[in-house]
Amino acid sequence: MKQSAIEISGLRKSFGKQTVLSGVDLTVPAGTVFALLGPNGAGKTTLINIMSTLVSPDEGKVNVGGYDVLTERDQVKQNISLTGQFAAVDEVLSAEENLRMIGRLSGLTAAQSRLRTMELLKAFDLVDAAKKRVKTFSGGMRRRLDLAISLVVSRPVIFLDEPTTGLDTISRRALWDIISQLARQGRTIFLTTQYLEEADQLADQIAVINGGRIVASGSAEQLKARVGGEVIELLNAHDEVIHTVPTTGSIQDISRTLNDLAHSVPPGTRVNIRRPSMDDVFVALTANKKEVLHV
Amino acid sequence: MIAADKPVKPASLMTTNLVFISRSLRHSLRNTEALLMAIMLPVMLMLLFTYVFGGAIDSSGDYVNYVVPGIILLCAGFGSSSTAVDVSNDMTNGIIDRFRTMPIKSLSVVTGHVVASLARNLFATGVVFGVALLVGFRPNASFLEWVLAIAVITLFILTFTWLFAAIGLVAGSPAAASGYGFALLFLPYLSSAFVPTDTMPSWLQGVANHQPITPVIETIRGLLTGTPLNDSAWWAVGWCLLILAIAFLWSISSFRKKAGRR
């Protein structure tokens, strides 16, 4: 039976006079990767903090792993693992000590904890750095350790708050690989990101949050379709678009369109087939705060 | 291999506390500068008071017997003040969110710092006593009096450590925590630690005689060197327990309030 890992309805939260979340509804099916996309200050971290029991909601219902975050806090905690926006690692301890500490705190025996630490150090390519203090780690290593720590024991729901912010391209891709691997094991992953490419690459479902509201949700394809389908662009010698024609993207349609156009365009005209990118979606959706799209 | 085994039972409160205590002890041992300071500073102060000021305050040469209990408390206050910084460091780091979202009593992270501070300070107190004996401190306490004196010192360290932990919890940053802590460290100077209170102006005597540090010092002094105890032991224990209870409750409530806010 496929249940929802996360169910949120009518969630509101404000800090003093500042409204951070104004009526959020979300459902994340178990075993899927969900990306929450939004600019800085949109309410992403607050939403994660509420789902992970750090902050209490003002209004609305929030269920994680089948438990209510307000009334069944302890059960929720047994079902989640949080990797916050800032690497949650102990800088004074070594990588190995960090993992073993979390192992013991998670209820593993000392021996189990040692074993699990070795496995994770290997899996996250940290064996050489195992004994070094985390203070000396690079951003990428720190993030890998951070993620390894959240996987010490198996939790069905994993929260990743901006997991790749501040990482270089190589570290980012390495982290993406790990996240995809986790997804294949059937965990539910809820991640927030400012990077559209990241949401596009990893997520089954994406929601765009802006000004404390979900302004759109759906698969990457659905969101792109909202902004418009594929177009054939004709460019002149200066790379300026002189003509655009919508297309279905099939060979037949493209070749028919190009045949029709071939006679009427000046020599030197070039062709570009453009699909709307997630960037187009993002800009379109977050430009106007009032507009609410449902896909 | 990324997959973990089947779900496990959450750690017991006992295990949680032990893990956090060992974490804080490791932190203490690795912060060699702070550890060295916590031991060196009181030793230097004692040498300063005995050899530099001592002659002027009491030319009989007996000042060392008077000042050691004061130095011990100054040492304990100073040593426990670093708890404010340790706790504040944790509260401003992402790691606290991880602890809070685990199925454990996360306040244990503070308990860990408190126990480590107690261990650190008792060790430093031992060193100070050692040096004191070398420079002429001659206590005349019986075994029982020693045990009682150490018990009072331990209670004092515990009280001040929880107080500094609470300060660390409410302070906005480690630097602020350190600043607030510093203010408290003036208390021993306004007590009978270094000079008898009857040498002070009368308005100051009122403050000095009725602040918590004075009875604690008089108790330790009485137990170790045989000066009259009067009722200072009761005042000492009473003050300590009162401050300890307030500091503990204050810690619990500010720890809760700080959730999700860094």
Coordinates of C-alpha atoms in Angstrom, one line a residue, chain A residues 52 54 77-78 82 86 88-90 92-93 97 101 104-108 116 119 123 133 146 149-151 153-155 181-182 185, chain B residues 1-5 7-11 15-16 19-20 23 26-27 30 93-95 97-104 259-260 262:
Chain A
S52 CA 11.1 18.1 11.6
L54 CA 11.9 22.1 15.5
K77 CA 11.5 12.0 15.3
Q78 CA 11.9 8.2 15.0
L82 CA 17.4 16.2 9.1
F86 CA 24.5 24.5 7.6
A88 CA 25.5 19.9 11.3
V89 CA 28.8 18.3 12.3
D90 CA 30.9 18.6 15.3
V92 CA 36.2 19.5 17.1
L93 CA 35.7 15.8 16.6
E97 CA 33.9 10.2 16.1
M101 CA 28.5 9.6 18.4
R104 CA 25.3 5.7 19.9
L105 CA 22.7 8.4 20.2
S106 CA 20.5 6.6 17.7
G107 CA 20.5 3.5 19.8
L108 CA 23.2 1.4 18.2
R116 CA 28.2 1.2 10.6
E119 CA 30.6 1.3 6.1
A123 CA 30.5 4.7 1.0
R133 CA 39.2 16.8 12.8
D146 CA 26.8 15.5 7.1
I149 CA 25.6 11.2 9.6
S150 CA 22.0 11.4 8.7
L151 CA 22.1 7.9 7.3
V153 CA 20.3 4.6 11.1
S154 CA 17.5 4.0 8.6
R155 CA 14.9 6.7 8.7
Q181 CA 20.9 6.2 -4.8
L182 CA 18.9 6.9 -1.6
Q185 CA 16.2 2.5 -2.0
Chain B
M1 CA 26.8 0.6 1.0
I2 CA 24.4 3.3 2.0
A3 CA 21.5 1.3 3.2
A4 CA 21.2 0.9 7.0
D5 CA 19.8 -2.1 8.9
P7 CA 15.1 0.4 12.6
V8 CA 16.6 0.4 16.1
K9 CA 15.3 1.3 19.5
P10 CA 16.1 4.9 20.6
A11 CA 19.1 5.4 23.0
T15 CA 23.5 6.3 27.1
T16 CA 22.5 9.8 25.8
V19 CA 27.7 10.1 25.0
F20 CA 27.3 13.8 25.5
R23 CA 31.8 14.5 23.7
R26 CA 36.9 15.4 24.4
H27 CA 36.1 19.0 23.5
R30 CA 41.3 19.3 22.7
N93 CA 25.8 25.6 15.2
G94 CA 23.6 23.4 13.0
I95 CA 24.4 20.4 15.1
D97 CA 19.1 21.0 15.1
R98 CA 20.3 17.5 14.4
F99 CA 20.2 16.6 18.2
R100 CA 16.8 18.1 18.6
T101 CA 15.3 16.1 15.7
M102 CA 16.6 12.8 17.1
P103 CA 14.5 10.8 19.4
I104 CA 16.6 11.7 22.5
A259 CA 14.3 25.5 19.3
G260 CA 14.5 26.2 15.6
R262 CA 19.7 30.2 15.6

